[in-house]
Coordinates of N, CA and C in Angstrom, one line a residue:
X1 N 17.2 -30.4 1.2 CA 16.5 -29.7 0.2 C 15.3 -29.0 0.8
X2 N 14.9 -27.9 0.2 CA 13.7 -27.1 0.6 C 12.7 -27.1 -0.5
X3 N 11.5 -26.8 -0.2 CA 10.4 -26.5 -1.1 C 10.1 -25.0 -1.1
X4 N 10.0 -24.5 -2.3 CA 9.8 -23.0 -2.5 C 8.4 -22.9 -3.2
X5 N 7.5 -22.1 -2.5 CA 6.2 -21.8 -3.1 C 6.1 -20.3 -3.2
X6 N 5.6 -19.9 -4.4 CA 5.3 -18.4 -4.5 C 3.9 -18.3 -5.0
X7 N 3.1 -17.5 -4.3 CA 1.7 -17.4 -4.5 C 1.3 -15.9 -4.7
X8 N 0.3 -15.6 -5.5 CA -0.3 -14.3 -5.6 C -1.7 -14.5 -5.2
X9 N -2.5 -13.4 -5.1 CA -3.9 -13.5 -4.7 C -4.7 -14.4 -5.7
X10 N -4.2 -14.5 -6.9 CA -5.0 -15.2 -7.9 C -4.4 -16.6 -8.4
X11 N -3.2 -16.9 -8.1 CA -2.6 -18.1 -8.6 C -1.3 -18.5 -7.8
X12 N -1.0 -19.8 -7.9 CA 0.3 -20.3 -7.4 C 1.2 -20.1 -8.6
X13 N 2.2 -19.3 -8.4 CA 3.1 -19.0 -9.5 C 4.2 -20.0 -9.6
X14 N 4.6 -20.6 -8.5 CA 5.8 -21.5 -8.4 C 5.6 -22.5 -7.3
X15 N 6.0 -23.7 -7.6 CA 6.1 -24.8 -6.6 C 7.3 -25.6 -7.0
X16 N 8.5 -25.2 -6.4 CA 9.7 -25.9 -6.7 C 10.1 -26.8 -5.5
X17 N 10.0 -28.1 -5.7 CA 10.2 -29.0 -4.6 C 11.6 -29.3 -4.1
X18 N 12.6 -29.1 -5.0 CA 14.0 -29.4 -4.6 C 14.9 -28.2 -4.8
X19 N 14.8 -27.3 -3.8 CA 15.6 -26.1 -3.8 C 16.8 -26.2 -2.9
X20 N 18.0 -25.9 -3.4 CA 19.2 -26.0 -2.5 C 19.5 -24.7 -1.8
X21 N 19.2 -23.6 -2.4 CA 19.5 -22.3 -1.8 C 18.6 -21.2 -2.4
X22 N 18.3 -20.2 -1.6 CA 17.4 -19.1 -2.0 C 18.1 -17.8 -1.6
X23 N 17.9 -16.8 -2.5 CA 18.4 -15.4 -2.2 C 17.3 -14.5 -2.5
X24 N 17.1 -13.6 -1.5 CA 16.0 -12.6 -1.6 C 16.5 -11.3 -0.9
X25 N 15.6 -10.3 -0.9 CA 15.9 -9.0 -0.3 C 14.7 -8.4 0.5
X26 N 15.0 -7.9 1.7 CA 14.0 -7.2 2.4 C 14.5 -5.8 2.7
X27 N 13.9 -5.0 3.6 CA 14.3 -3.6 3.8 C 15.8 -3.5 4.4
X28 N 16.2 -4.6 5.0 CA 17.6 -4.6 5.6 C 18.6 -5.0 4.6
X29 N 18.2 -5.5 3.5 CA 19.2 -5.9 2.4 C 19.0 -7.3 2.0
X30 N 19.9 -7.8 1.2 CA 19.8 -9.2 0.6 C 20.2 -10.2 1.7
X31 N 19.6 -11.4 1.6 CA 19.9 -12.5 2.5 C 19.7 -13.8 1.8
X32 N 20.3 -14.9 2.4 CA 20.2 -16.2 1.8 C 19.6 -17.1 2.8
X33 N 19.0 -18.2 2.2 CA 18.3 -19.2 3.0 C 18.8 -20.6 2.5
X34 N 19.3 -21.4 3.4 CA 19.7 -22.7 3.1 C 18.8 -23.7 3.8
X35 N 18.8 -25.0 3.4 CA 18.0 -26.0 4.2 C 18.4 -26.0 5.7
X36 N 17.4 -26.1 6.5 CA 17.6 -26.0 8.0 C 17.6 -24.7 8.6
X37 N 17.3 -23.6 7.8 CA 17.3 -22.3 8.2 C 16.2 -22.1 9.3
X38 N 16.5 -21.3 10.3 CA 15.5 -21.0 11.4 C 14.2 -20.4 10.8
X39 N 13.1 -20.7 11.5 CA 11.8 -20.1 11.1 C 11.9 -18.6 11.2
X40 N 11.3 -18.0 10.2 CA 11.2 -16.5 10.3 C 10.2 -16.0 9.3
X41 N 9.8 -14.7 9.4 CA 9.0 -14.1 8.5 C 9.6 -12.7 8.2
X42 N 9.5 -12.3 6.9 CA 10.0 -10.9 6.6 C 9.2 -10.4 5.4
X43 N 9.2 -9.0 5.3 CA 8.5 -8.4 4.2 C 9.5 -8.2 3.1
X44 N 9.2 -8.6 1.9 CA 10.1 -8.5 0.8 C 9.9 -7.2 0.1
X45 N 11.0 -6.7 -0.5 CA 10.9 -5.5 -1.3 C 10.5 -5.9 -2.7
X46 N 10.1 -5.0 -3.6 CA 9.9 -5.3 -5.0 C 11.3 -5.6 -5.5
X47 N 11.4 -6.8 -6.1 CA 12.7 -7.2 -6.7 C 12.7 -8.7 -7.1
X48 N 13.8 -9.2 -7.3 CA 13.9 -10.6 -7.8 C 14.3 -11.5 -6.6
X49 N 13.7 -12.7 -6.6 CA 14.1 -13.7 -5.6 C 14.7 -14.8 -6.5
X50 N 15.9 -15.3 -6.1 CA 16.6 -16.3 -7.0 C 16.8 -17.5 -6.2
X51 N 16.8 -18.7 -6.9 CA 17.1 -19.9 -6.2 C 17.8 -20.9 -7.1
X52 N 18.5 -21.8 -6.4 CA 19.3 -22.9 -7.1 C 18.7 -24.2 -6.8
X53 N 18.5 -25.0 -7.8 CA 18.0 -26.4 -7.6 C 19.1 -27.3 -7.2
X54 N 18.8 -28.6 -7.1 CA 19.7 -29.6 -6.7 C 20.9 -29.7 -7.7
X55 N 20.6 -29.5 -9.0 CA 21.6 -29.6 -10.0 C 22.4 -28.4 -10.2
X56 N 22.1 -27.3 -9.4 CA 22.9 -26.1 -9.5 C 22.3 -25.1 -10.5
X57 N 21.2 -25.4 -11.2 CA 20.6 -24.4 -12.1 C 19.9 -23.3 -11.3
X58 N 20.2 -22.1 -11.8 CA 19.6 -20.9 -11.1 C 18.4 -20.5 -11.8
X59 N 17.3 -20.1 -11.1 CA 16.1 -19.6 -11.6 C 15.7 -18.4 -10.8
X60 N 14.8 -17.6 -11.3 CA 14.4 -16.3 -10.7 C 12.9 -16.1 -10.7
X61 N 12.4 -15.4 -9.8 CA 11.0 -14.9 -9.8 C 11.0 -13.5 -9.4
X62 N 10.4 -12.6 -10.2 CA 10.2 -11.2 -9.8 C 9.0 -11.1 -9.0
X63 N 9.1 -10.5 -7.8 CA 8.0 -10.3 -6.9 C 7.7 -8.8 -6.7
X64 N 6.5 -8.5 -6.6 CA 6.1 -7.1 -6.3 C 5.8 -7.0 -4.8
X65 N 6.8 -6.9 -4.0 CA 6.7 -6.9 -2.6 C 6.1 -8.3 -2.1
X66 N 5.9 -8.4 -0.9 CA 5.3 -9.6 -0.4 C 5.8 -10.0 1.0
X67 N 5.4 -11.2 1.4 CA 5.8 -11.8 2.7 C 6.5 -13.1 2.4
X68 N 7.7 -13.3 3.0 CA 8.4 -14.5 2.9 C 8.4 -15.2 4.3
X69 N 8.1 -16.5 4.3 CA 8.1 -17.2 5.5 C 8.8 -18.5 5.4
X70 N 9.7 -18.8 6.3 CA 10.4 -20.0 6.4 C 9.8 -20.9 7.5
X71 N 9.5 -22.1 7.2 CA 8.9 -23.0 8.2 C 9.6 -24.3 8.3
X72 N 10.1 -24.7 9.5 CA 10.7 -26.0 9.6 C 12.0 -26.2 8.9
X73 N 12.6 -25.1 8.4 CA 13.8 -25.2 7.7 C 13.7 -25.9 6.3
X74 N 12.5 -26.3 5.9 CA 12.4 -27.0 4.7 C 11.3 -26.5 3.8
X75 N 10.5 -25.5 4.2 CA 9.5 -24.9 3.4 C 9.6 -23.4 3.4
X76 N 9.7 -22.8 2.2 CA 9.8 -21.4 2.1 C 8.6 -21.0 1.3
X77 N 7.7 -20.1 1.8 CA 6.5 -19.7 1.2 C 6.6 -18.1 1.0
X78 N 6.2 -17.7 -0.2 CA 6.2 -16.3 -0.5 C 4.8 -15.9 -1.0
X79 N 4.2 -14.9 -0.3 CA 2.9 -14.4 -0.8 C 3.2 -13.0 -1.3
X80 N 3.0 -12.8 -2.6 CA 3.3 -11.5 -3.2 C 2.1 -10.9 -3.9
X81 N 2.1 -9.6 -4.1 CA 1.0 -9.0 -4.8 C 1.0 -9.4 -6.3
X82 N 2.2 -9.6 -6.8 CA 2.3 -10.0 -8.2 C 3.7 -10.7 -8.3
X83 N 3.8 -11.7 -9.2 CA 5.0 -12.5 -9.3 C 5.1 -13.1 -10.7
X84 N 6.3 -13.1 -11.3 CA 6.5 -13.7 -12.6 C 7.9 -14.5 -12.6
X85 N 7.9 -15.7 -13.1 CA 9.1 -16.5 -13.1 C 9.8 -16.3 -14.4
X86 N 11.1 -16.5 -14.4 CA 12.0 -16.4 -15.5 C 13.4 -16.9 -15.3
X87 N 14.0 -17.4 -16.3 CA 15.4 -17.9 -16.2 C 16.4 -16.9 -16.4
X88 N 16.0 -15.8 -17.1 CA 17.0 -14.7 -17.4 C 16.7 -13.5 -16.5
X89 N 17.6 -13.3 -15.5 CA 17.4 -12.2 -14.6 C 17.4 -10.9 -15.2
X90 N 18.3 -10.7 -16.2 CA 18.3 -9.4 -16.9 C 17.0 -9.0 -17.6
X91 N 16.4 -10.1 -18.2 CA 15.1 -9.8 -18.9 C 14.0 -9.5 -17.8
X92 N 14.0 -10.3 -16.7 CA 13.1 -10.0 -15.7 C 13.2 -8.6 -15.2
X93 N 14.4 -8.1 -14.9 CA 14.7 -6.8 -14.4 C 14.2 -5.8 -15.4
X94 N 14.5 -6.0 -16.7 CA 14.2 -5.0 -17.7 C 12.7 -4.9 -17.9
X95 N 12.0 -6.0 -18.0 CA 10.6 -6.0 -18.3 C 9.7 -5.9 -17.1
X96 N 9.9 -6.8 -16.2 CA 8.9 -7.0 -15.1 C 9.2 -6.0 -13.9
X97 N 10.4 -6.0 -13.5 CA 10.7 -5.1 -12.3 C 10.5 -3.7 -12.6
X98 N 10.8 -3.2 -13.8 CA 10.5 -1.8 -14.2 C 9.0 -1.5 -14.1
X99 N 8.2 -2.5 -14.6 CA 6.8 -2.3 -14.5 C 6.3 -2.3 -13.0
X100 N 6.8 -3.2 -12.2 CA 6.5 -3.2 -10.8 C 6.8 -1.9 -10.1
X101 N 8.0 -1.4 -10.4 CA 8.4 -0.2 -9.7 C 7.5 1.0 -10.2
X102 N 7.2 1.0 -11.5 CA 6.3 2.1 -11.9 C 4.9 2.0 -11.2
X103 N 4.4 0.8 -11.1 CA 3.1 0.6 -10.4 C 3.2 1.0 -8.9
X104 N 4.3 0.6 -8.3 CA 4.5 1.0 -6.9 C 4.5 2.5 -6.7
X105 N 5.2 3.2 -7.6 CA 5.3 4.7 -7.6 C 3.9 5.3 -7.8
X106 N 3.1 4.7 -8.8 CA 1.7 5.2 -9.0 C 0.9 5.0 -7.8
X107 N 1.0 3.9 -7.1 CA 0.2 3.6 -5.9 C 0.6 4.5 -4.8
X108 N 1.9 4.8 -4.7 CA 2.3 5.7 -3.6 C 1.7 7.1 -3.9
X109 N 1.8 7.6 -5.1 CA 1.2 8.9 -5.4 C -0.3 8.9 -5.1
X110 N -1.0 7.8 -5.5 CA -2.5 7.7 -5.3 C -2.8 7.7 -3.8
X111 N -2.0 7.0 -3.0 CA -2.2 7.0 -1.5 C -2.0 8.4 -0.9
X112 N -1.0 9.1 -1.4 CA -0.7 10.5 -0.9 C -1.9 11.4 -1.3
X113 N -2.4 11.3 -2.5 CA -3.5 12.1 -2.9 C -4.8 11.8 -2.1
X114 N -5.0 10.5 -1.9 CA -6.1 10.1 -1.0 C -6.0 10.6 0.4
X115 N -4.8 10.6 0.9 CA -4.6 11.2 2.3 C -4.8 12.7 2.3
X116 N -4.4 13.4 1.2 CA -4.6 14.8 1.1 C -6.1 15.1 1.1
X117 N -6.8 14.4 0.3 CA -8.3 14.6 0.2 C -9.0 14.3 1.5
X118 N -8.5 13.2 2.2 CA -9.1 12.9 3.5 C -8.9 14.0 4.5
X119 N -7.7 14.6 4.5 CA -7.4 15.7 5.4 C -8.3 16.9 5.1
X120 N -8.4 17.2 3.8 CA -9.2 18.3 3.4 C -10.7 18.1 3.8
X121 N -11.2 16.9 3.6 CA -12.6 16.6 4.0 C -12.8 16.7 5.5
X122 N -11.8 16.3 6.3 CA -11.9 16.3 7.7 C -11.9 17.8 8.2
X123 N -11.1 18.6 7.5 CA -11.0 20.1 7.9 C -12.4 20.7 7.6
X124 N -12.9 20.4 6.4 CA -14.2 21.0 6.0 C -15.3 20.6 7.0
X125 N -15.3 19.3 7.3 CA -16.3 18.8 8.3 C -16.2 19.5 9.6
X126 N -15.0 19.7 10.1 CA -14.8 20.4 11.3 C -15.3 21.9 11.2
X127 N -15.0 22.5 10.1 CA -15.6 23.9 9.9 C -17.1 23.9 10.0
X128 N -17.7 23.0 9.4 CA -19.2 22.9 9.4 C -19.7 22.7 10.8
X129 N -19.1 21.8 11.5 CA -19.6 21.5 12.8 C -19.3 22.6 13.8
X130 N -18.2 23.3 13.6 CA -17.9 24.5 14.5 C -18.9 25.6 14.2
X131 N -19.3 25.8 12.9 CA -20.2 26.8 12.5 C -21.6 26.5 13.2
X132 N -22.0 25.3 13.3 CA -23.3 24.9 13.9 C -23.3 25.2 15.4
X133 N -22.1 25.1 16.0 CA -22.0 25.4 17.5 C -22.1 26.8 17.8
X134 N -21.7 27.7 16.9 CA -21.8 29.2 17.2 C -23.2 29.6 17.3
X135 N -23.5 30.6 18.2 CA -24.9 31.1 18.2 C -25.2 31.8 17.0
X136 N -26.5 31.8 16.6 CA -27.0 32.5 15.4 C -26.8 34.0 15.6
X137 N -26.4 34.8 14.6 CA -26.3 36.2 14.8 C -27.7 36.8 15.0
X138 N -27.7 37.8 15.9 CA -28.9 38.6 16.2 C -29.1 39.6 15.1
X139 N -30.4 39.6 14.6 CA -30.6 40.6 13.5 C -30.5 42.0 14.0
X140 N -30.0 42.9 13.3 CA -29.9 44.3 13.7 C -31.3 44.9 13.8
X141 N -31.5 45.7 14.8 CA -32.8 46.4 15.0 C -32.7 47.8 14.4
X142 N -33.8 48.2 13.8 CA -33.8 49.6 13.2 C -33.7 50.6 14.3
X143 N -33.0 51.7 14.0 CA -32.8 52.8 14.9 C -34.2 53.5 15.0
X144 N -34.5 53.9 16.2 CA -35.7 54.6 16.5 C -35.4 56.1 16.4
X145 N -36.0 56.8 15.5 CA -35.8 58.2 15.4 C -37.1 59.0 15.7
X146 N -37.0 60.3 15.7 CA -38.3 61.1 15.9 C -39.3 60.7 14.8
X147 N -40.5 60.5 15.3 CA -41.6 60.2 14.4 C -41.6 58.7 13.9
X148 N -40.7 57.9 14.4 CA -40.8 56.4 14.1 C -41.3 55.6 15.2
X149 N -42.2 54.8 15.0 CA -42.7 53.9 16.0 C -41.8 52.7 16.1
X150 N -41.9 51.9 17.3 CA -41.0 50.8 17.4 C -41.2 49.7 16.4
X151 N -42.3 49.7 15.7 CA -42.5 48.7 14.6 C -42.1 49.2 13.3
X152 N -41.5 50.4 13.2 CA -41.0 50.9 12.0 C -41.9 51.8 11.3
X153 N -43.2 51.9 11.7 CA -44.2 52.8 11.0 C -44.1 54.2 11.5
X154 N -44.6 55.1 10.8 CA -44.6 56.5 11.2 C -45.6 56.7 12.3
X155 N -45.2 57.4 13.3 CA -46.0 57.7 14.5 C -46.9 58.8 14.1
X156 N -48.2 58.7 14.5 CA -49.2 59.7 14.2 C -49.2 60.8 15.3
X157 N -48.5 60.6 16.3 CA -48.5 61.6 17.4 C -47.8 62.9 16.9
X158 N -48.3 64.0 17.5 CA -47.7 65.3 17.1 C -46.3 65.5 17.6

């Protein structure tokens, strides 16, 4: 048997001491974990993690991304940005995973906008610094014509 713990930054969402099997998904796809599994760490996608207890009952937890770590083949720990438990996978998918996906998309848009603003600020800063390096323009001197003195006054000479 394994112990499964799921934590968020604010709470321990799950501590299941007698887990017989776990199914989760990372960027490479879905995978299973059985007692005695080799130690490893992986990044979870936003989705559902499912497990079966000793009696064969299946339960689920929706995770909003996170890190899954297997230690000693007997402890599986998940640290997620957000997580919610439920026995009905369809209800979790309908209510929670849709919300998680929406928030993930909003955060992706916000990061892209922040990056765009950062690039624009860096360009403007470069323009200001380059302008300071250029020599100051020399003011135009007035043309000297007949009867004009170098200081711009009329010359009294005949």
